[in-house]
């Protein structure tokens, strides 16, 4: 079965990307993987003493967010699976796309960082440059 990977951080732009990913998955009759990468590194550098606790909390929140997105996809009749991984977001997204052998990546143009820079955020920028798969960037 063909599959797609949605990079999802729970931000408004990534929710818009979720809608596009659901539409695409329906049209292609593809399975949808929904991936949230928890950047544990950032938290542990700032608060080394309570790094473990923060990591746990971040993973928990991530799982809830991903589950909500998976439910939305399933309600729309799409086969969906949530994935939560710890790591550096763009690298992990590219790695999972390869491992799951998806036919394309769907990603928002922006995330929580907002529309402060040029065209797109740093995560989508790096994914476009590093991935060997087609990348659908959802604007707005
Ligand atoms: N941790 C993450 N896990 C999965 N997908 C992510 C993650 N962070 C961002 N994304 C994906 O990348 C898209 C663009 O977000 P990005 O972080 O590049 O923009 P930004 O937050 O506006 O900018 P920056 O992070 O560079 O300040 C999001 O809509 C989402 O699809
Ligand atoms: Mg961001």
Short mmCIF file of N, CA, C and O and ligand atoms in Angstrom, two decimals:
data_model
loop_
_atom_site.label_atom_id
_atom_site.label_comp_id
_atom_site.label_asym_id
_atom_site.label_seq_id
_atom_site.Cartn_x
_atom_site.Cartn_y
_atom_site.Cartn_z
N UNK A 1 0.85 -1.20 0.00
CA UNK A 1 0.00 0.00 0.00
C UNK A 1 0.89 1.25 0.00
O UNK A 1 1.87 1.32 0.74
N UNK A 2 0.49 2.22 -0.80
CA UNK A 2 1.23 3.47 -0.85
C UNK A 2 1.05 4.21 0.48
O UNK A 2 0.01 4.07 1.14
N UNK A 3 2.04 5.00 0.87
CA UNK A 3 1.90 5.75 2.12
C UNK A 3 2.48 7.15 2.01
O UNK A 3 3.34 7.43 1.17
N UNK A 4 1.98 8.02 2.89
CA UNK A 4 2.43 9.42 2.95
C UNK A 4 2.88 9.70 4.38
O UNK A 4 2.40 9.08 5.32
N UNK A 5 3.79 10.66 4.52
CA UNK A 5 4.22 11.07 5.86
C UNK A 5 3.88 12.53 6.08
O UNK A 5 4.31 13.40 5.32
N UNK A 6 3.09 12.79 7.14
CA UNK A 6 2.82 14.17 7.53
C UNK A 6 3.72 14.52 8.70
O UNK A 6 3.72 13.82 9.72
N UNK A 7 4.48 15.60 8.56
CA UNK A 7 5.27 16.13 9.68
C UNK A 7 4.35 17.07 10.44
O UNK A 7 3.83 18.04 9.87
N UNK A 8 4.10 16.77 11.71
CA UNK A 8 3.05 17.46 12.46
C UNK A 8 3.56 17.94 13.80
O UNK A 8 4.09 17.16 14.60
N UNK A 9 3.43 19.25 14.06
CA UNK A 9 3.87 19.77 15.37
C UNK A 9 2.71 20.37 16.16
O UNK A 9 2.93 21.01 17.19
N UNK A 10 1.48 20.18 15.66
CA UNK A 10 0.31 20.66 16.39
C UNK A 10 0.02 22.14 16.18
O UNK A 10 -0.99 22.64 16.65
N UNK A 11 0.88 22.86 15.47
CA UNK A 11 0.66 24.29 15.21
C UNK A 11 -0.46 24.46 14.19
O UNK A 11 -0.84 23.51 13.49
N UNK A 12 -1.00 25.69 14.09
CA UNK A 12 -2.08 25.96 13.12
C UNK A 12 -1.65 25.61 11.69
O UNK A 12 -2.40 24.94 10.98
N UNK A 13 -0.46 26.05 11.25
CA UNK A 13 -0.06 25.67 9.88
C UNK A 13 0.03 24.16 9.68
O UNK A 13 -0.32 23.65 8.61
N UNK A 14 0.46 23.43 10.72
CA UNK A 14 0.56 21.98 10.54
C UNK A 14 -0.84 21.34 10.55
O UNK A 14 -1.04 20.27 9.98
N UNK A 15 -1.82 22.02 11.16
CA UNK A 15 -3.20 21.52 11.10
C UNK A 15 -3.75 21.69 9.70
O UNK A 15 -4.53 20.87 9.22
N UNK A 16 -3.33 22.76 9.05
CA UNK A 16 -3.74 22.96 7.66
C UNK A 16 -3.09 21.88 6.78
O UNK A 16 -3.72 21.33 5.87
N UNK A 17 -1.84 21.57 7.08
CA UNK A 17 -1.14 20.51 6.34
C UNK A 17 -1.83 19.17 6.57
O UNK A 17 -1.90 18.33 5.66
N UNK A 18 -2.38 18.95 7.77
CA UNK A 18 -3.11 17.71 8.07
C UNK A 18 -4.31 17.57 7.14
O UNK A 18 -4.57 16.49 6.61
N UNK A 19 -5.03 18.67 6.93
CA UNK A 19 -6.21 18.62 6.06
C UNK A 19 -5.80 18.23 4.63
O UNK A 19 -6.45 17.40 3.99
N UNK A 20 -4.72 18.83 4.15
CA UNK A 20 -4.24 18.52 2.79
C UNK A 20 -3.77 17.07 2.73
O UNK A 20 -4.05 16.35 1.76
N UNK A 21 -3.08 16.63 3.77
CA UNK A 21 -2.57 15.25 3.81
C UNK A 21 -3.73 14.24 3.79
O UNK A 21 -3.65 13.21 3.12
N UNK A 22 -4.80 14.55 4.52
CA UNK A 22 -5.98 13.67 4.54
C UNK A 22 -6.59 13.59 3.14
O UNK A 22 -6.91 12.51 2.65
N UNK A 23 -6.73 14.75 2.50
CA UNK A 23 -7.28 14.78 1.13
C UNK A 23 -6.43 13.95 0.18
O UNK A 23 -6.94 13.18 -0.63
N UNK A 24 -5.12 14.14 0.26
CA UNK A 24 -4.19 13.42 -0.62
C UNK A 24 -4.26 11.92 -0.36
O UNK A 24 -4.30 11.12 -1.30
N UNK A 25 -4.26 11.55 0.90
CA UNK A 25 -4.29 10.13 1.25
C UNK A 25 -5.55 9.46 0.72
O UNK A 25 -5.53 8.34 0.22
N UNK A 26 -6.68 10.20 0.80
CA UNK A 26 -7.95 9.68 0.27
C UNK A 26 -7.84 9.45 -1.22
O UNK A 26 -8.20 8.39 -1.73
N UNK A 27 -7.37 10.47 -1.92
CA UNK A 27 -7.30 10.40 -3.39
C UNK A 27 -6.36 9.30 -3.85
O UNK A 27 -6.58 8.67 -4.88
N UNK A 28 -5.27 9.12 -3.12
CA UNK A 28 -4.25 8.13 -3.52
C UNK A 28 -4.52 6.76 -2.90
O UNK A 28 -3.78 5.82 -3.15
N UNK A 29 -5.56 6.70 -2.07
CA UNK A 29 -5.84 5.48 -1.32
C UNK A 29 -4.58 5.02 -0.57
O UNK A 29 -4.18 3.87 -0.62
N UNK A 30 -3.96 5.99 0.11
CA UNK A 30 -2.69 5.74 0.78
C UNK A 30 -2.86 5.75 2.29
O UNK A 30 -3.78 6.36 2.83
N UNK A 31 -1.94 5.08 2.95
CA UNK A 31 -1.88 5.14 4.41
C UNK A 31 -1.18 6.43 4.82
O UNK A 31 -0.25 6.88 4.15
N UNK A 32 -1.64 7.02 5.92
CA UNK A 32 -1.04 8.27 6.39
C UNK A 32 -0.31 8.08 7.71
O UNK A 32 -0.92 7.71 8.72
N UNK A 33 1.01 8.32 7.69
CA UNK A 33 1.77 8.35 8.93
C UNK A 33 1.81 9.79 9.42
O UNK A 33 2.07 10.71 8.63
N UNK A 34 1.56 9.99 10.71
CA UNK A 34 1.60 11.34 11.28
C UNK A 34 2.70 11.37 12.33
O UNK A 34 2.61 10.69 13.36
N UNK A 35 3.74 12.14 12.06
CA UNK A 35 4.95 12.13 12.89
C UNK A 35 5.19 13.44 13.62
O UNK A 35 5.20 14.51 13.01
N UNK A 36 5.40 13.34 14.91
CA UNK A 36 5.81 14.48 15.72
C UNK A 36 7.19 14.14 16.26
O UNK A 36 7.38 13.12 16.91
N UNK A 37 8.16 15.01 16.02
CA UNK A 37 9.50 14.79 16.54
C UNK A 37 9.70 15.67 17.76
O UNK A 37 9.58 16.89 17.69
N UNK A 38 9.98 15.04 18.88
CA UNK A 38 10.21 15.78 20.12
C UNK A 38 11.69 16.13 20.19
O UNK A 38 12.55 15.25 20.21
N UNK A 39 11.94 17.43 20.19
CA UNK A 39 13.32 17.91 20.23
C UNK A 39 13.78 17.94 21.69
O UNK A 39 13.85 18.99 22.31
N UNK A 40 14.06 16.78 22.21
CA UNK A 40 14.43 16.66 23.63
C UNK A 40 15.73 17.41 23.90
O UNK A 40 15.94 17.97 24.96
N UNK A 41 16.58 17.46 22.90
CA UNK A 41 17.87 18.12 23.01
C UNK A 41 17.75 19.55 23.53
O UNK A 41 18.43 19.96 24.45
N UNK A 42 16.83 20.31 22.94
CA UNK A 42 16.65 21.71 23.32
C UNK A 42 16.31 21.82 24.80
O UNK A 42 16.91 22.62 25.52
N UNK A 43 15.38 20.99 25.27
CA UNK A 43 14.95 21.06 26.67
C UNK A 43 16.07 20.65 27.61
O UNK A 43 16.28 21.27 28.65
N UNK A 44 16.81 19.63 27.25
CA UNK A 44 17.82 19.12 28.17
C UNK A 44 19.02 20.06 28.27
O UNK A 44 19.68 20.10 29.29
N UNK A 45 19.25 20.85 27.23
CA UNK A 45 20.36 21.80 27.30
C UNK A 45 20.03 22.95 28.24
O UNK A 45 20.89 23.44 28.96
N UNK A 46 18.77 23.37 28.22
CA UNK A 46 18.38 24.53 29.02
C UNK A 46 18.16 24.14 30.49
O UNK A 46 18.54 24.87 31.40
N UNK A 47 17.55 22.98 30.72
CA UNK A 47 17.28 22.53 32.09
C UNK A 47 17.88 21.16 32.34
O UNK A 47 17.15 20.17 32.46
N UNK A 48 19.20 21.06 32.43
CA UNK A 48 19.83 19.74 32.55
C UNK A 48 19.37 18.96 33.77
O UNK A 48 19.24 17.74 33.71
N UNK A 49 19.05 19.66 34.90
CA UNK A 49 18.69 18.96 36.14
C UNK A 49 17.36 18.22 36.04
O UNK A 49 17.20 17.17 36.65
N UNK A 50 16.42 18.81 35.31
CA UNK A 50 15.10 18.19 35.23
C UNK A 50 14.81 17.72 33.80
O UNK A 50 13.68 17.61 33.38
N UNK A 51 15.90 17.40 33.10
CA UNK A 51 15.78 17.01 31.69
C UNK A 51 14.86 15.81 31.50
O UNK A 51 14.01 15.79 30.62
N UNK A 52 15.04 14.80 32.40
CA UNK A 52 14.23 13.58 32.27
C UNK A 52 12.75 13.87 32.37
O UNK A 52 11.95 13.41 31.56
N UNK A 53 12.42 14.69 33.37
CA UNK A 53 11.02 15.04 33.60
C UNK A 53 10.44 15.78 32.41
O UNK A 53 9.32 15.51 31.97
N UNK A 54 11.20 16.76 31.91
CA UNK A 54 10.72 17.55 30.78
C UNK A 54 10.54 16.65 29.56
O UNK A 54 9.53 16.72 28.87
N UNK A 55 11.50 15.77 29.34
CA UNK A 55 11.42 14.85 28.21
C UNK A 55 10.15 14.02 28.26
O UNK A 55 9.43 13.90 27.26
N UNK A 56 9.85 13.48 29.46
CA UNK A 56 8.64 12.67 29.64
C UNK A 56 7.39 13.47 29.30
O UNK A 56 6.50 13.00 28.59
N UNK A 57 7.36 14.69 29.84
CA UNK A 57 6.19 15.57 29.66
C UNK A 57 6.02 15.90 28.16
O UNK A 57 4.90 15.87 27.64
N UNK A 58 7.12 16.21 27.51
CA UNK A 58 7.06 16.55 26.08
C UNK A 58 6.55 15.37 25.26
O UNK A 58 5.74 15.53 24.36
N UNK A 59 7.04 14.18 25.59
CA UNK A 59 6.62 12.98 24.86
C UNK A 59 5.13 12.73 25.06
O UNK A 59 4.43 12.35 24.13
N UNK A 60 4.67 12.96 26.28
CA UNK A 60 3.25 12.76 26.60
C UNK A 60 2.37 13.70 25.79
O UNK A 60 1.38 13.30 25.18
N UNK A 61 2.75 14.98 25.82
CA UNK A 61 1.99 15.99 25.06
C UNK A 61 1.99 15.66 23.58
O UNK A 61 0.97 15.79 22.90
N UNK A 62 3.15 15.24 23.09
CA UNK A 62 3.28 14.91 21.67
C UNK A 62 2.33 13.77 21.30
O UNK A 62 1.65 13.82 20.27
N UNK A 63 2.26 12.76 22.15
CA UNK A 63 1.41 11.61 21.87
C UNK A 63 -0.06 12.02 21.80
O UNK A 63 -0.80 11.55 20.95
N UNK A 64 -0.45 12.93 22.71
CA UNK A 64 -1.85 13.41 22.71
C UNK A 64 -2.16 14.14 21.41
O UNK A 64 -3.20 13.90 20.78
N UNK A 65 -1.26 15.03 21.01
CA UNK A 65 -1.45 15.81 19.78
C UNK A 65 -1.56 14.90 18.56
O UNK A 65 -2.44 15.07 17.71
N UNK A 66 -0.65 13.93 18.49
CA UNK A 66 -0.62 13.02 17.35
C UNK A 66 -1.89 12.16 17.32
O UNK A 66 -2.48 11.95 16.27
N UNK A 67 -2.33 11.73 18.51
CA UNK A 67 -3.55 10.91 18.57
C UNK A 67 -4.76 11.67 18.05
O UNK A 67 -5.59 11.11 17.35
N UNK A 68 -4.84 12.96 18.42
CA UNK A 68 -5.96 13.78 17.93
C UNK A 68 -5.95 13.84 16.40
O UNK A 68 -6.99 13.72 15.76
N UNK A 69 -4.77 14.04 15.84
CA UNK A 69 -4.64 14.12 14.38
C UNK A 69 -4.99 12.79 13.72
O UNK A 69 -5.66 12.75 12.68
N UNK A 70 -4.56 11.70 14.35
CA UNK A 70 -4.86 10.36 13.82
C UNK A 70 -6.37 10.13 13.82
O UNK A 70 -6.94 9.62 12.85
N UNK A 71 -7.03 10.56 14.90
CA UNK A 71 -8.49 10.41 14.99
C UNK A 71 -9.18 11.19 13.88
O UNK A 71 -10.15 10.70 13.27
N UNK A 72 -8.69 12.40 13.64
CA UNK A 72 -9.28 13.22 12.57
C UNK A 72 -9.16 12.52 11.21
O UNK A 72 -10.10 12.51 10.42
N UNK A 73 -8.00 11.93 10.97
CA UNK A 73 -7.78 11.22 9.70
C UNK A 73 -8.70 10.00 9.60
O UNK A 73 -9.33 9.76 8.56
N UNK A 74 -8.80 9.28 10.69
CA UNK A 74 -9.64 8.06 10.68
C UNK A 74 -11.10 8.41 10.46
O UNK A 74 -11.82 7.70 9.76
N UNK A 75 -11.52 9.51 11.07
CA UNK A 75 -12.92 9.96 10.90
C UNK A 75 -13.20 10.25 9.44
O UNK A 75 -14.33 10.09 8.97
N UNK A 76 -12.17 10.71 8.74
CA UNK A 76 -12.31 11.02 7.31
C UNK A 76 -12.15 9.76 6.46
O UNK A 76 -12.14 9.84 5.23
N UNK A 77 -11.99 8.62 7.11
CA UNK A 77 -11.91 7.36 6.38
C UNK A 77 -10.52 7.00 5.87
O UNK A 77 -10.38 6.20 4.95
N UNK A 78 -9.51 7.60 6.47
CA UNK A 78 -8.13 7.34 6.04
C UNK A 78 -7.43 6.44 7.06
O UNK A 78 -7.56 6.64 8.27
N UNK A 79 -6.72 5.45 6.58
CA UNK A 79 -5.91 4.62 7.47
C UNK A 79 -4.74 5.46 7.96
O UNK A 79 -3.96 5.98 7.16
N UNK A 80 -4.62 5.61 9.29
CA UNK A 80 -3.59 6.50 9.81
C UNK A 80 -2.87 5.87 10.99
O UNK A 80 -3.45 5.09 11.74
N UNK A 81 -1.59 6.22 11.13
CA UNK A 81 -0.79 5.73 12.25
C UNK A 81 0.05 6.86 12.80
O UNK A 81 0.72 7.56 12.04
N UNK A 82 0.01 7.06 14.11
CA UNK A 82 0.78 8.12 14.74
C UNK A 82 2.17 7.64 15.14
O UNK A 82 2.35 6.49 15.55
N UNK A 83 3.14 8.52 15.00
CA UNK A 83 4.52 8.20 15.38
C UNK A 83 5.07 9.36 16.19
O UNK A 83 4.95 10.51 15.79
N UNK A 84 5.66 9.06 17.34
CA UNK A 84 6.34 10.09 18.13
C UNK A 84 7.77 9.64 18.32
O UNK A 84 8.03 8.54 18.80
N UNK A 85 8.71 10.49 17.89
CA UNK A 85 10.12 10.12 17.97
C UNK A 85 10.89 11.26 18.63
O UNK A 85 10.55 12.43 18.45
N UNK A 86 11.94 10.92 19.35
CA UNK A 86 12.81 11.94 19.91
C UNK A 86 13.97 12.14 18.95
O UNK A 86 14.49 11.18 18.38
N UNK A 87 14.35 13.40 18.74
CA UNK A 87 15.48 13.65 17.85
C UNK A 87 15.48 15.07 17.33
O UNK A 87 14.78 15.93 17.85
N UNK A 88 16.29 15.30 16.32
CA UNK A 88 16.35 16.61 15.66
C UNK A 88 15.28 16.58 14.56
O UNK A 88 15.34 15.73 13.68
N UNK A 89 14.26 17.48 14.65
CA UNK A 89 13.10 17.33 13.77
C UNK A 89 13.39 17.08 12.28
O UNK A 89 12.95 16.05 11.76
N UNK A 90 14.13 17.96 11.58
CA UNK A 90 14.25 17.71 10.13
C UNK A 90 14.96 16.39 9.81
O UNK A 90 14.54 15.67 8.89
N UNK A 91 15.97 16.07 10.59
CA UNK A 91 16.72 14.82 10.34
C UNK A 91 15.84 13.60 10.57
O UNK A 91 15.87 12.63 9.80
N UNK A 92 15.05 13.66 11.64
CA UNK A 92 14.18 12.53 11.97
C UNK A 92 13.10 12.36 10.92
O UNK A 92 12.75 11.24 10.54
N UNK A 93 12.54 13.48 10.46
CA UNK A 93 11.47 13.42 9.45
C UNK A 93 11.99 12.72 8.19
O UNK A 93 11.36 11.81 7.64
N UNK A 94 13.18 13.12 7.75
CA UNK A 94 13.78 12.54 6.54
C UNK A 94 14.08 11.05 6.76
O UNK A 94 13.84 10.21 5.89
N UNK A 95 14.57 10.73 7.94
CA UNK A 95 14.92 9.34 8.28
C UNK A 95 13.67 8.43 8.28
O UNK A 95 13.68 7.34 7.71
N UNK A 96 12.59 8.94 8.90
CA UNK A 96 11.36 8.14 8.97
C UNK A 96 10.75 7.97 7.57
O UNK A 96 10.24 6.91 7.23
N UNK A 97 10.84 9.02 6.76
CA UNK A 97 10.31 8.93 5.38
C UNK A 97 10.99 7.80 4.62
O UNK A 97 10.35 7.06 3.87
N UNK A 98 12.28 7.65 4.86
CA UNK A 98 13.05 6.59 4.20
C UNK A 98 12.68 5.23 4.77
O UNK A 98 12.45 4.27 4.04
N UNK A 99 12.67 5.15 6.10
CA UNK A 99 12.42 3.89 6.78
C UNK A 99 11.03 3.34 6.42
O UNK A 99 10.88 2.14 6.18
N UNK A 100 10.04 4.23 6.36
CA UNK A 100 8.67 3.79 6.03
C UNK A 100 8.47 3.74 4.52
O UNK A 100 7.40 3.36 4.06
N UNK A 101 9.47 4.18 3.78
CA UNK A 101 9.42 4.20 2.32
C UNK A 101 8.16 4.88 1.79
O UNK A 101 7.46 4.34 0.94
N UNK A 102 7.87 6.07 2.31
CA UNK A 102 6.67 6.80 1.89
C UNK A 102 6.90 7.41 0.50
O UNK A 102 8.04 7.65 0.10
N UNK A 103 5.81 7.67 -0.20
CA UNK A 103 5.99 8.23 -1.55
C UNK A 103 6.06 9.75 -1.52
O UNK A 103 6.53 10.35 -2.49
N UNK A 104 5.62 10.39 -0.45
CA UNK A 104 5.86 11.83 -0.31
C UNK A 104 5.69 12.29 1.12
O UNK A 104 5.09 11.59 1.95
N UNK A 105 6.26 13.47 1.37
CA UNK A 105 6.18 14.09 2.70
C UNK A 105 5.26 15.31 2.58
O UNK A 105 5.39 16.08 1.63
N UNK A 106 4.35 15.48 3.53
CA UNK A 106 3.52 16.69 3.58
C UNK A 106 3.94 17.47 4.82
O UNK A 106 4.07 16.89 5.91
N UNK A 107 4.15 18.77 4.65
CA UNK A 107 4.69 19.58 5.74
C UNK A 107 4.13 20.99 5.64
O UNK A 107 3.81 21.46 4.55
N UNK A 108 3.97 21.67 6.78
CA UNK A 108 3.52 23.06 6.76
C UNK A 108 4.66 23.99 6.37
O UNK A 108 5.83 23.65 6.55
N UNK A 109 4.32 25.15 5.84
CA UNK A 109 5.36 26.12 5.50
C UNK A 109 5.91 26.78 6.77
O UNK A 109 7.05 27.22 6.81
N UNK A 110 5.07 26.85 7.80
CA UNK A 110 5.47 27.43 9.08
C UNK A 110 4.96 26.58 10.21
O UNK A 110 4.12 25.70 10.02
N UNK A 111 5.49 26.87 11.42
CA UNK A 111 5.05 26.15 12.61
C UNK A 111 4.81 27.15 13.71
O UNK A 111 4.27 28.23 13.48
N UNK A 112 5.23 26.80 14.93
CA UNK A 112 5.04 27.69 16.06
C UNK A 112 5.90 28.95 15.96
O UNK A 112 5.61 29.96 16.59
N UNK A 113 6.97 28.87 15.18
CA UNK A 113 7.85 30.02 15.04
C UNK A 113 7.15 31.18 14.35
O UNK A 113 7.57 32.33 14.46
N UNK A 114 6.08 30.88 13.63
CA UNK A 114 5.32 31.94 12.97
C UNK A 114 5.95 32.38 11.67
O UNK A 114 6.95 31.83 11.22
N UNK A 115 5.34 33.42 11.09
CA UNK A 115 5.76 33.83 9.75
C UNK A 115 6.73 34.99 9.87
O UNK A 115 6.47 36.10 9.46
N UNK A 116 7.86 34.72 10.49
CA UNK A 116 8.79 35.82 10.75
C UNK A 116 9.88 35.90 9.68
O UNK A 116 10.50 36.92 9.50
N UNK A 117 10.12 34.80 9.03
CA UNK A 117 11.20 34.77 8.05
C UNK A 117 10.70 34.52 6.65
O UNK A 117 9.64 33.94 6.45
N UNK A 118 11.46 34.94 5.68
CA UNK A 118 11.25 34.66 4.26
C UNK A 118 10.00 33.84 3.94
O UNK A 118 8.91 34.17 4.29
N UNK A 119 10.25 32.72 3.26
CA UNK A 119 9.16 31.94 2.72
C UNK A 119 8.69 30.86 3.68
O UNK A 119 7.50 30.67 3.89
N UNK A 120 9.63 30.14 4.26
CA UNK A 120 9.28 28.97 5.07
C UNK A 120 10.20 28.84 6.29
O UNK A 120 11.28 29.41 6.33
N UNK A 121 9.74 28.05 7.25
CA UNK A 121 10.49 27.82 8.48
C UNK A 121 11.69 26.91 8.26
O UNK A 121 11.84 26.30 7.20
N UNK A 122 12.52 26.81 9.30
CA UNK A 122 13.79 26.08 9.16
C UNK A 122 13.58 24.57 9.04
O UNK A 122 14.36 23.89 8.36
N UNK A 123 12.52 24.05 9.66
CA UNK A 123 12.30 22.60 9.58
C UNK A 123 11.90 22.23 8.15
O UNK A 123 12.49 21.34 7.53
N UNK A 124 10.90 22.94 7.60
CA UNK A 124 10.50 22.61 6.23
C UNK A 124 11.63 22.87 5.24
O UNK A 124 11.84 22.10 4.30
N UNK A 125 12.37 23.94 5.46
CA UNK A 125 13.51 24.25 4.57
C UNK A 125 14.51 23.09 4.54
O UNK A 125 14.94 22.65 3.48
N UNK A 126 14.86 22.57 5.72
CA UNK A 126 15.85 21.48 5.78
C UNK A 126 15.29 20.19 5.20
O UNK A 126 16.01 19.44 4.54
N UNK A 127 14.01 19.93 5.47
CA UNK A 127 13.41 18.69 4.93
C UNK A 127 13.44 18.72 3.41
O UNK A 127 13.81 17.74 2.76
N UNK A 128 13.09 19.86 2.82
CA UNK A 128 13.10 19.97 1.36
C UNK A 128 14.51 19.70 0.83
O UNK A 128 14.69 18.99 -0.15
N UNK A 129 15.51 20.25 1.52
CA UNK A 129 16.88 20.09 1.01
C UNK A 129 17.45 18.70 1.25
O UNK A 129 18.22 18.20 0.45
N UNK A 130 17.07 18.06 2.37
CA UNK A 130 17.71 16.77 2.71
C UNK A 130 16.99 15.54 2.18
O UNK A 130 17.59 14.48 2.07
N UNK A 131 15.68 15.68 1.92
CA UNK A 131 14.93 14.47 1.57
C UNK A 131 15.05 14.12 0.09
O UNK A 131 15.14 14.99 -0.77
N UNK A 132 15.05 12.81 -0.16
CA UNK A 132 15.06 12.34 -1.55
C UNK A 132 13.63 12.07 -2.04
O UNK A 132 13.44 11.54 -3.12
N UNK A 133 12.63 12.42 -1.21
CA UNK A 133 11.23 12.20 -1.60
C UNK A 133 10.62 13.53 -2.04
O UNK A 133 11.05 14.58 -1.58
N UNK A 134 9.54 13.47 -2.81
CA UNK A 134 8.79 14.69 -3.10
C UNK A 134 8.24 15.26 -1.79
O UNK A 134 7.83 14.51 -0.91
N UNK A 135 8.27 16.59 -1.67
CA UNK A 135 7.77 17.26 -0.47
C UNK A 135 6.65 18.22 -0.85
O UNK A 135 6.84 19.08 -1.71
N UNK A 136 5.50 18.05 -0.24
CA UNK A 136 4.38 18.97 -0.45
C UNK A 136 4.38 19.98 0.70
O UNK A 136 4.21 19.60 1.85
N UNK A 137 4.63 21.24 0.37
CA UNK A 137 4.66 22.29 1.40
C UNK A 137 3.33 23.03 1.38
O UNK A 137 2.96 23.62 0.36
N UNK A 138 2.62 23.00 2.51
CA UNK A 138 1.30 23.60 2.58
C UNK A 138 1.42 25.02 3.12
O UNK A 138 1.85 25.22 4.26
N UNK A 139 1.07 25.98 2.30
CA UNK A 139 1.21 27.38 2.67
C UNK A 139 -0.02 27.89 3.43
O UNK A 139 -1.06 27.28 3.39
N UNK A 140 0.16 29.02 4.06
CA UNK A 140 -0.98 29.70 4.68
C UNK A 140 -1.08 29.46 6.17
O UNK A 140 -0.41 28.63 6.74
N1 LIG B 1 8.99 18.93 15.84
C1 LIG B 1 8.36 18.72 14.69
N2 LIG B 1 7.90 17.49 14.38
C2 LIG B 1 7.24 17.26 13.23
N3 LIG B 1 7.02 18.21 12.31
C3 LIG B 1 7.45 19.46 12.55
C4 LIG B 1 8.15 19.78 13.74
N4 LIG B 1 8.47 21.10 13.71
C5 LIG B 1 7.98 21.56 12.54
N5 LIG B 1 7.37 20.60 11.84
C6 LIG B 1 6.72 20.71 10.52
O1 LIG B 1 7.36 21.72 9.80
C7 LIG B 1 6.41 22.73 9.45
C8 LIG B 1 7.13 24.07 9.45
O2 LIG B 1 7.60 24.36 10.75
P1 LIG B 1 8.96 25.11 11.00
O3 LIG B 1 9.41 24.74 12.36
O4 LIG B 1 9.88 24.91 9.84
O5 LIG B 1 8.49 26.65 10.94
P2 LIG B 1 8.60 27.77 12.08
O6 LIG B 1 8.31 27.15 13.41
O7 LIG B 1 7.72 28.87 11.61
O8 LIG B 1 10.10 28.22 11.96
P3 LIG B 1 11.33 27.92 12.94
O9 LIG B 1 11.08 26.63 13.69
O10 LIG B 1 12.49 27.85 12.01
O11 LIG B 1 11.37 29.09 13.85
C9 LIG B 1 5.28 22.59 10.47
O12 LIG B 1 4.04 23.08 9.98
C10 LIG B 1 5.24 21.07 10.62
O13 LIG B 1 4.57 20.51 9.50
MG1 LIG B 2 9.30 25.47 14.29
#
